[in-house]
C-alpha cells in the first residue's frame, strides 16, 4: 500500500485518528518522519509527524496541493442494497478504486440491516482511496428505504434480470446504477424501480449481484475516462 | 446457489465426488431425488440420485441435453500470475462468471508458488460455474514460467502501468489478457512481454491487479456478447 494517510486539517496541522495511527505504527514511522496525507476532499499534504499517541497522531503541514476536484454534483452514483459484509465490503472497495463519486447504501425488503456497518463502510472507503491514491473520497449515504430515488440526477439504470440487454450507451454520461440485494427485489420493488429508471441485464449469463455491479461501475468509469 | 451438480458421466450414470456429495448433503437431498448436473463439458443431465456415500454419490441419467459448446480453440484466455489465495480465488471466481474460456496460472519472478493451489483452483472453477449455471467449464492450465506465451492465439494484451491507455478495441475479438503479480513484473519480464503483446493500462487511476483483471475480462465478455 502506498503510504498515504488520511487526516483532518486544522490550521497548520493534520489530526490523524486511531485507524491512521495504527497504519503509522504498522509501517514503523516515527516522530520527525515526512508523510503524505489527504483530507479526502482533493488535497494532498506533505507533513512532518510530530506526535504519535495511542489513538491519535498529529503532523505539521509543510506543503499542500490541490490534486483532485470533487464534482459539485456527484456524477456517478452506485446504489447498493445492504448485503452480507463480505460482498458489501468488496463492492465498496472496488467501486472506490473505479472512481465512483457517490455510494448509496439502502435497505430493501430482502436486505440485511446496515446499522452496524456505517463506520466499517467509511473505513473501507478510506483504505481503498488511500490504496489507489484517490484524494477526493466518494460521498457515502445511507437510506432506510427507496427515498434516495428523489435525489438522483441523470440517467438511472437498474441492474435486474427482467431488464433488456445492456448496451454501451447505458453507461455513458451521468449514470446512477441501482443494484439489488442477494435475495432479489420483491416484484413490487422491481415494478416501482422500472418506473424510476431503465432495467437492464447482462442477459446471457447469470451474474451475481456484486459481479454485475462492479462490471457496470467499471464500464461507467472506462467509457467516461475516469480510469 | 442453484442446485446444479458436477459429475463424470459413465454410461447410464453420473459419478459425483466428495465435494459434490457434501453439497448434496448440505441441501438435504436424498436417494430417489431428481437432480440437475453437468459434466463441465457443455451437457446438462437430469438424473435420479441412487447412492449417497461419504466420499462419492451416483445418479442414474434420465435425460441429457447439450446446452453449451466449448470453443474448439479457446477464445478468451486470462493469464494470471499466481497470487495470494484471497485475490487469486476472487479473480478465478469472477472470471468464470464472466465467461472466460481458458485460465492460465503462471509463475513469474515475484509470484507466490501455486503448487498447493491446483485442486483449490479447480474447485473454485467448478463452484463458480455451478453458481452461474455455466455448463462448459473453462480449461485451467498451470505454467512454471512464461512458456504459455507459445500457445496463445489472437490478440495479446498485457495489463501494465507502462502501457498506453486502454481502448475499446483492445477487448474485441479473440483476446488474451496477461496480468502480473501483486509485486509487479520485473523490468526484464515487462520488456519481454512488451515484445509478445501490447501493454495497456487504465491510466488515470492506480487499479489493483485484480480489479484491472476483472474489468478487462468483463469488457471482453460484454463487447463480444458472452454475457
PDB file of N, CA, C and O in Angstrom, chain B residues 6-7 38-43 70 134-138:
ATOM      1  N   UNK B   6     -21.888 -31.338 -10.267  1.00  0.00           N
ATOM      2  CA  UNK B   6     -20.902 -31.727 -11.268  1.00  0.00           C
ATOM      3  C   UNK B   6     -20.624 -33.216 -11.124  1.00  0.00           C
ATOM      4  O   UNK B   6     -20.410 -33.718 -10.011  1.00  0.00           O
ATOM      5  N   UNK B   7     -20.670 -33.924 -12.227  1.00  0.00           N
ATOM      6  CA  UNK B   7     -20.366 -35.356 -12.168  1.00  0.00           C
ATOM      7  C   UNK B   7     -19.706 -35.833 -13.444  1.00  0.00           C
ATOM      8  O   UNK B   7     -19.775 -35.169 -14.480  1.00  0.00           O
ATOM      9  N   UNK B  38     -24.044 -31.385 -14.422  1.00  0.00           N
ATOM     10  CA  UNK B  38     -23.300 -31.157 -15.669  1.00  0.00           C
ATOM     11  C   UNK B  38     -21.969 -31.895 -15.602  1.00  0.00           C
ATOM     12  O   UNK B  38     -21.455 -32.178 -14.515  1.00  0.00           O
ATOM     13  N   UNK B  39     -21.444 -32.197 -16.760  1.00  0.00           N
ATOM     14  CA  UNK B  39     -20.122 -32.815 -16.843  1.00  0.00           C
ATOM     15  C   UNK B  39     -19.028 -31.760 -17.035  1.00  0.00           C
ATOM     16  O   UNK B  39     -17.856 -32.090 -17.201  1.00  0.00           O
ATOM     17  N   UNK B  40     -19.429 -30.482 -17.039  1.00  0.00           N
ATOM     18  CA  UNK B  40     -18.454 -29.411 -17.245  1.00  0.00           C
ATOM     19  C   UNK B  40     -18.004 -29.292 -18.687  1.00  0.00           C
ATOM     20  O   UNK B  40     -17.155 -28.480 -19.022  1.00  0.00           O
ATOM     21  N   UNK B  41     -18.604 -30.132 -19.547  1.00  0.00           N
ATOM     22  CA  UNK B  41     -18.219 -30.107 -20.961  1.00  0.00           C
ATOM     23  C   UNK B  41     -19.373 -29.646 -21.845  1.00  0.00           C
ATOM     24  O   UNK B  41     -19.396 -29.900 -23.053  1.00  0.00           O
ATOM     25  N   UNK B  42     -20.371 -29.034 -21.218  1.00  0.00           N
ATOM     26  CA  UNK B  42     -21.455 -28.461 -22.008  1.00  0.00           C
ATOM     27  C   UNK B  42     -22.766 -29.211 -21.956  1.00  0.00           C
ATOM     28  O   UNK B  42     -23.743 -28.803 -22.563  1.00  0.00           O
ATOM     29  N   UNK B  43     -22.820 -30.314 -21.186  1.00  0.00           N
ATOM     30  CA  UNK B  43     -24.052 -31.114 -21.142  1.00  0.00           C
ATOM     31  C   UNK B  43     -24.771 -30.939 -19.806  1.00  0.00           C
ATOM     32  O   UNK B  43     -24.139 -30.916 -18.748  1.00  0.00           O
ATOM     33  N   UNK B  70     -18.126 -25.877 -26.055  1.00  0.00           N
ATOM     34  CA  UNK B  70     -16.788 -25.415 -25.706  1.00  0.00           C
ATOM     35  C   UNK B  70     -16.135 -25.006 -27.011  1.00  0.00           C
ATOM     36  O   UNK B  70     -16.150 -25.774 -27.972  1.00  0.00           O
ATOM     37  N   UNK B 134     -23.169 -22.319 -15.641  1.00  0.00           N
ATOM     38  CA  UNK B 134     -22.312 -22.453 -16.814  1.00  0.00           C
ATOM     39  C   UNK B 134     -21.964 -23.932 -16.955  1.00  0.00           C
ATOM     40  O   UNK B 134     -21.424 -24.531 -16.025  1.00  0.00           O
ATOM     41  N   UNK B 135     -22.288 -24.509 -18.106  1.00  0.00           N
ATOM     42  CA  UNK B 135     -22.165 -25.956 -18.249  1.00  0.00           C
ATOM     43  C   UNK B 135     -20.853 -26.393 -18.882  1.00  0.00           C
ATOM     44  O   UNK B 135     -20.497 -27.562 -18.811  1.00  0.00           O
ATOM     45  N   UNK B 136     -20.182 -25.455 -19.561  1.00  0.00           N
ATOM     46  CA  UNK B 136     -18.870 -25.781 -20.118  1.00  0.00           C
ATOM     47  C   UNK B 136     -17.831 -25.048 -19.280  1.00  0.00           C
ATOM     48  O   UNK B 136     -17.733 -23.829 -19.341  1.00  0.00           O
ATOM     49  N   UNK B 137     -17.129 -25.785 -18.464  1.00  0.00           N
ATOM     50  CA  UNK B 137     -16.158 -25.162 -17.569  1.00  0.00           C
ATOM     51  C   UNK B 137     -14.940 -24.709 -18.374  1.00  0.00           C
ATOM     52  O   UNK B 137     -14.543 -25.399 -19.317  1.00  0.00           O
ATOM     53  N   UNK B 138     -14.332 -23.597 -17.979  1.00  0.00           N
ATOM     54  CA  UNK B 138     -13.109 -23.205 -18.679  1.00  0.00           C
ATOM     55  C   UNK B 138     -11.966 -24.176 -18.374  1.00  0.00           C
ATOM     56  O   UNK B 138     -11.932 -24.798 -17.320  1.00  0.00           O
TER      57      UNK B 138
END
